[in-house]
Amino acid sequence: MKSSYPLATIILAAGLGTRMKSLIPKVLHRIYGKSIIHYVVDSIKQLKSENNIVVIGPKGDEIKNALANYHEGHPVTFAVQKEPKGTGDAMKAAVQKLKGFSGTVLVLSGDTPLINASTLQKFLKLHKQNKEDISIISFIAEGTHSYGRIVRERSGVTAIIEDRDADNKQKKIKEVNSGIYAIKSHALKLLKEIKINKAKGEYYLTDIVDIAVKKGYKVGAHILGSETELTGINTREDLHNACHYLKDRILSNWMKNGVSFIDTSSVFIHPDAKIGMDTVIYPNVHIEGKTIIGKGCTIYPNVRIADSTVGNHVTIKDSTVIESSTINKNATIGPFAHLRPGSIIGPSSKIGNFVEIKKSVIGEGTKASHLSYLGDAEIGKNVNIGAGTITCNYDGKEKHKTIIEDDVFVGSDTQLVAPVRVGKGAYVGAGSTITKNVPPLSLAVSRADQRHIEKWAFKKQSKGKRK
């Protein structure tokens, strides 16, 4: 069903981004592992627009690929700007995809990752309430900058003057253009009247304001958001500053929701991550991707968690790495543990010092306290894994599975050569190499007989003295 107030969005992402000094398109540079353009697309998802158009350049395949499976119910179509002739020309390319559309077109820059959805919602509400043909988000800029100035007279907004074209008086204007517009579809015909800027060889979208005012259209500018939220990313320094601004915004939000941080300056949390209240996070922690942390967890220093789910009341000790894994409630992980993708750790289990888990299921109450590798394994409940245990899962061609049933005791320095199964309640003696299935409740011992060579050391010492 179509909205009574139809909306389309256009994201301008065809800029070359030469100041980034990179072979990567500007809008694909990342903040917390997430591309700039993805942040912009996320900001419009709550707006219920009928069309979402991204303008790319002739070599925009990388941007297409990055957005191909990202829309999550909000399809994106692409318009190609064949030559880099400015924002006005980019808009003309986008409008070709809007034939027959009647409503409001929201225009954003693809390099403004910090824009809030709430700011856009307020803006569109003002645009509608004021019955404006063209609306602009503006903000107050301090100090030296290169933003276009909003020129106002008693009648209202009359023009946007680009910095390079502004005279000394206009350069003193603090209200500036964010590059975000709401344009009624009937006003899009004014794009044809924008003339090329001879100095730059480009068509400026900002010129549509002057044209509209002269033709009697209603134009308004609304001071919303902050300079930091609305600024574009043009350099590596801009990218760095955006990263730290976003970090502070995310951490502030989590503190308001009951999460404690020992030192916010060294903690980085991805915007898609979720954290339960009463969780305490120590310094130098990185929580990445769509990680979910439960309630009442403690995460100690130097931990990295990526795309994982952590249950309630889990303790993750120092210098642990967790990737694409699931940890159930009351478990303890680390210090110096590594959970590789596909690992599932059961409730109240312990994965301790220098233990590596790879694509394995660890049952409730099971302990692997130190110096072990458990790969491609299925381990039951209340199992004890002794120090130095290794599941030998790879034969040089294929991976094989190790199954250890409930209540098994595996002694230290054991090698389990997969495929192999250890039955329920069995014991494996320390120093064993297990190559055959172990029956339930059995003791498996596999080691060479101990021999003593009498006076061997004495003979060795005597031989050394003769030299």
CSV table of N, CA and C in Angstrom, one decimal, residues 42-44 46-47 115-122 229:
chain,number,residue,atom,x,y,z
A,42,ASP,N,21.6,2.7,6.0
A,42,ASP,CA,20.9,2.4,7.3
A,42,ASP,C,20.1,3.5,7.8
A,43,SER,N,20.5,4.8,7.6
A,43,SER,CA,19.8,5.9,8.1
A,43,SER,C,18.5,6.1,7.4
A,44,ILE,N,18.3,5.6,6.3
A,44,ILE,CA,17.0,5.8,5.6
A,44,ILE,C,16.0,4.6,5.7
A,46,GLN,N,14.3,3.5,8.1
A,46,GLN,CA,13.1,3.7,8.9
A,46,GLN,C,12.1,4.7,8.2
A,47,LEU,N,12.5,5.2,7.1
A,47,LEU,CA,11.7,6.3,6.4
A,47,LEU,C,10.6,5.7,5.5
A,115,ILE,N,25.0,10.6,10.0
A,115,ILE,CA,23.7,11.2,10.0
A,115,ILE,C,22.7,10.3,10.7
A,116,ASN,N,21.9,10.8,11.6
A,116,ASN,CA,21.0,10.0,12.4
A,116,ASN,C,19.6,9.9,11.7
A,117,ALA,N,19.0,8.8,11.8
A,117,ALA,CA,17.7,8.6,11.2
A,117,ALA,C,16.7,9.6,11.8
A,118,SER,N,16.9,9.9,13.1
A,118,SER,CA,15.9,10.8,13.8
A,118,SER,C,16.1,12.2,13.3
A,119,THR,N,17.3,12.6,12.8
A,119,THR,CA,17.4,13.9,12.2
A,119,THR,C,16.7,14.0,10.9
A,120,LEU,N,16.8,13.0,10.1
A,120,LEU,CA,16.1,12.9,8.8
A,120,LEU,C,14.5,12.9,9.0
A,121,GLN,N,14.1,12.2,10.1
A,121,GLN,CA,12.6,12.2,10.3
A,121,GLN,C,12.1,13.6,10.7
A,122,LYS,N,12.9,14.3,11.6
A,122,LYS,CA,12.5,15.7,12.0
A,122,LYS,C,12.5,16.6,10.7
A,229,GLU,N,27.8,15.6,13.1
A,229,GLU,CA,26.9,14.6,12.5
A,229,GLU,C,26.7,14.8,11.0
